[in-house]
Amino acid sequence: MVSREYKRDSSLREKFQLLRSITNSNAESETSIIVDASKYIKKLKQKVEKINNETTSEKYFCDPTGHMVTVETLEKGFMIKVMSGKNEAGLLVCVLEAFEDLGLEVVEARVSCMDSFSLHAIGSSNNDDCESMDGESVKQAVAVAIRTWSDSHDPKG
């Protein structure tokens, strides 16, 4: 018959081994495993905080046409993301024309137009008005351009 104390110790050892494997610890002693787990938790908290900070620094907009526009202000320009559940011919041209109207030069872009539409672009101001331009005005200008384009390409309209 196995004593309760032995079962408890065995269960505790199993839990320490699980903790050790989850935190990728190479420690042998229980104290060291706990220290490694504590460090691991701190790193996870920092990652979560970083993600939360990135999320709150982005400006989100989802217009009634189903297009989502996000704009993040960068040191020299903006990260603009436009997403739509379906690919629509001419949407890319519309967005690029909005960038041009804003005086934004596309520095880098990644576009997917297979089943859905996704544009991730970094735009920088090609004039000296970059200080007067903010993420909110970029987001609104792109959203208005998409809405106007969508209204003119609405098959129901």
GROMACS .gro file of C-alpha atoms in nm:
model
  157
    1MET     CA    1   0.000   0.000   0.000
    2VAL     CA    2   0.135   0.341  -0.102
    3SER     CA    3   0.127   0.610   0.160
    4ARG     CA    4  -0.049   0.941   0.109
    5GLU     CA    5   0.277   1.125   0.161
    6TYR     CA    6   0.445   0.927  -0.117
    7LYS     CA    7   0.153   1.004  -0.354
    8ARG     CA    8   0.171   1.372  -0.262
    9ASP     CA    9   0.549   1.383  -0.318
   10SER     CA   10   0.513   1.198  -0.646
   11SER     CA   11   0.243   1.437  -0.764
   12LEU     CA   12   0.455   1.736  -0.659
   13ARG     CA   13   0.757   1.600  -0.850
   14GLU     CA   14   0.541   1.554  -1.160
   15LYS     CA   15   0.419   1.913  -1.132
   16PHE     CA   16   0.775   2.043  -1.100
   17GLN     CA   17   0.874   1.844  -1.410
   18LEU     CA   18   0.578   1.988  -1.597
   19LEU     CA   19   0.672   2.340  -1.485
   20ARG     CA   20   1.031   2.273  -1.586
   21SER     CA   21   0.928   2.160  -1.935
   22ILE     CA   22   0.682   2.446  -1.991
   23THR     CA   23   0.940   2.709  -1.898
   24ASN     CA   24   1.225   2.536  -2.087
   25SER     CA   25   1.424   2.523  -1.764
   26ASN     CA   26   1.738   2.312  -1.733
   27ALA     CA   27   1.740   2.347  -1.356
   28GLU     CA   28   1.748   2.042  -1.132
   29SER     CA   29   1.652   2.183  -0.794
   30GLU     CA   30   1.295   2.282  -0.717
   31THR     CA   31   1.406   2.630  -0.610
   32SER     CA   32   1.584   2.688  -0.941
   33ILE     CA   33   1.282   2.564  -1.135
   34ILE     CA   34   1.065   2.816  -0.951
   35VAL     CA   35   1.315   3.096  -1.021
   36ASP     CA   36   1.320   3.003  -1.391
   37ALA     CA   37   0.940   2.991  -1.398
   38SER     CA   38   0.926   3.335  -1.239
   39LYS     CA   39   1.159   3.474  -1.508
   40TYR     CA   40   0.952   3.304  -1.776
   41ILE     CA   41   0.633   3.462  -1.641
   42LYS     CA   42   0.797   3.806  -1.637
   43LYS     CA   43   0.898   3.764  -2.003
   44LEU     CA   44   0.543   3.663  -2.093
   45LYS     CA   45   0.405   3.967  -1.911
   46GLN     CA   46   0.645   4.191  -2.106
   47LYS     CA   47   0.535   4.034  -2.434
   48VAL     CA   48   0.169   4.085  -2.346
   49GLU     CA   49   0.235   4.446  -2.249
   50LYS     CA   50   0.423   4.507  -2.574
   51ILE     CA   51   0.137   4.360  -2.777
   52ASN     CA   52  -0.117   4.568  -2.583
   53ASN     CA   53   0.089   4.883  -2.641
   54GLU     CA   54   0.114   4.811  -3.014
   55THR     CA   55  -0.260   4.749  -3.032
   56THR     CA   56  -0.351   5.070  -2.854
   57SER     CA   57  -0.113   5.274  -3.069
   58GLU     CA   58  -0.296   5.163  -3.382
   59LYS     CA   59  -0.596   5.353  -3.509
   60TYR     CA   60  -0.875   5.118  -3.617
   61PHE     CA   61  -1.162   5.185  -3.848
   62CYS     CA   62  -1.409   4.944  -3.999
   63ASP     CA   63  -1.647   5.112  -4.239
   64PRO     CA   64  -1.995   4.992  -4.329
   65THR     CA   65  -1.868   4.842  -4.657
   66GLY     CA   66  -1.673   4.580  -4.459
   67HIS     CA   67  -1.326   4.721  -4.515
   68MET     CA   68  -1.100   4.754  -4.214
   69VAL     CA   69  -0.838   5.028  -4.207
   70THR     CA   70  -0.568   5.053  -3.940
   71VAL     CA   71  -0.300   5.316  -3.919
   72GLU     CA   72  -0.001   5.313  -3.689
   73THR     CA   73   0.221   5.618  -3.661
   74LEU     CA   74   0.586   5.535  -3.714
   75GLU     CA   75   0.894   5.747  -3.654
   76LYS     CA   76   0.898   5.862  -4.018
   77GLY     CA   77   0.559   5.792  -4.167
   78PHE     CA   78   0.276   5.546  -4.117
   79MET     CA   79   0.200   5.174  -4.129
   80ILE     CA   80  -0.131   5.146  -4.310
   81LYS     CA   81  -0.328   4.821  -4.325
   82VAL     CA   82  -0.639   4.775  -4.533
   83MET     CA   83  -0.832   4.448  -4.518
   84SER     CA   84  -1.149   4.328  -4.682
   85GLY     CA   85  -1.324   3.994  -4.672
   86LYS     CA   86  -1.337   3.980  -5.050
   87ASN     CA   87  -1.109   4.085  -5.331
   88GLU     CA   88  -1.254   4.368  -5.535
   89ALA     CA   89  -1.102   4.481  -5.864
   90GLY     CA   90  -0.978   4.838  -5.839
   91LEU     CA   91  -0.949   4.859  -5.459
   92LEU     CA   92  -0.570   4.863  -5.465
   93VAL     CA   93  -0.566   5.147  -5.716
   94CYS     CA   94  -0.815   5.340  -5.502
   95VAL     CA   95  -0.598   5.306  -5.189
   96LEU     CA   96  -0.280   5.400  -5.374
   97GLU     CA   97  -0.453   5.708  -5.518
   98ALA     CA   98  -0.554   5.806  -5.163
   99PHE     CA   99  -0.188   5.777  -5.058
  100GLU     CA  100  -0.092   5.999  -5.350
  101ASP     CA  101  -0.357   6.257  -5.258
  102LEU     CA  102  -0.219   6.261  -4.903
  103GLY     CA  103   0.133   6.311  -5.031
  104LEU     CA  104   0.243   5.971  -4.900
  105GLU     CA  105   0.511   5.780  -5.083
  106VAL     CA  106   0.488   5.402  -5.052
  107VAL     CA  107   0.822   5.289  -4.910
  108GLU     CA  108   0.729   4.924  -4.867
  109ALA     CA  109   0.414   4.726  -4.936
  110ARG     CA  110   0.277   4.374  -4.915
  111VAL     CA  111  -0.048   4.299  -5.097
  112SER     CA  112  -0.263   3.990  -5.121
  113CYS     CA  113  -0.554   3.983  -5.362
  114MET     CA  114  -0.638   3.614  -5.383
  115ASP     CA  115  -0.972   3.548  -5.211
  116SER     CA  116  -0.966   3.848  -4.981
  117PHE     CA  117  -0.787   4.181  -5.000
  118SER     CA  118  -0.501   4.267  -4.768
  119LEU     CA  119  -0.260   4.559  -4.796
  120HIS     CA  120   0.017   4.636  -4.549
  121ALA     CA  121   0.206   4.947  -4.656
  122ILE     CA  122   0.457   5.182  -4.505
  123GLY     CA  123   0.408   5.534  -4.631
  124SER     CA  124   0.625   5.835  -4.570
  125SER     CA  125   0.549   6.193  -4.651
  126ASN     CA  126   0.718   6.314  -4.966
  127ASN     CA  127   0.681   6.673  -4.854
  128ASP     CA  128   0.748   6.873  -4.539
  129ASP     CA  129   0.390   6.839  -4.408
  130CYS     CA  130   0.464   6.511  -4.227
  131GLU     CA  131   0.455   6.685  -3.888
  132SER     CA  132   0.106   6.821  -3.959
  133MET     CA  133  -0.025   6.480  -4.070
  134ASP     CA  134  -0.140   6.235  -3.804
  135GLY     CA  135  -0.257   5.875  -3.808
  136GLU     CA  136  -0.620   5.972  -3.762
  137SER     CA  137  -0.623   6.197  -4.071
  138VAL     CA  138  -0.452   5.927  -4.279
  139LYS     CA  139  -0.705   5.667  -4.159
  140GLN     CA  140  -1.000   5.893  -4.236
  141ALA     CA  141  -0.869   5.988  -4.582
  142VAL     CA  142  -0.812   5.624  -4.679
  143ALA     CA  143  -1.152   5.521  -4.538
  144VAL     CA  144  -1.332   5.800  -4.725
  145ALA     CA  145  -1.156   5.705  -5.049
  146ILE     CA  146  -1.256   5.340  -5.003
  147ARG     CA  147  -1.614   5.434  -4.918
  148THR     CA  148  -1.638   5.662  -5.223
  149TRP     CA  149  -1.485   5.394  -5.445
  150SER     CA  150  -1.716   5.128  -5.298
  151ASP     CA  151  -2.025   5.342  -5.352
  152SER     CA  152  -1.931   5.397  -5.717
  153HIS     CA  153  -1.871   5.022  -5.768
  154ASP     CA  154  -2.177   4.899  -5.579
  155PRO     CA  155  -2.369   4.660  -5.807
  156LYS     CA  156  -2.694   4.752  -5.625
  157GLY     CA  157  -2.637   5.124  -5.670
   0.00000   0.00000   0.00000
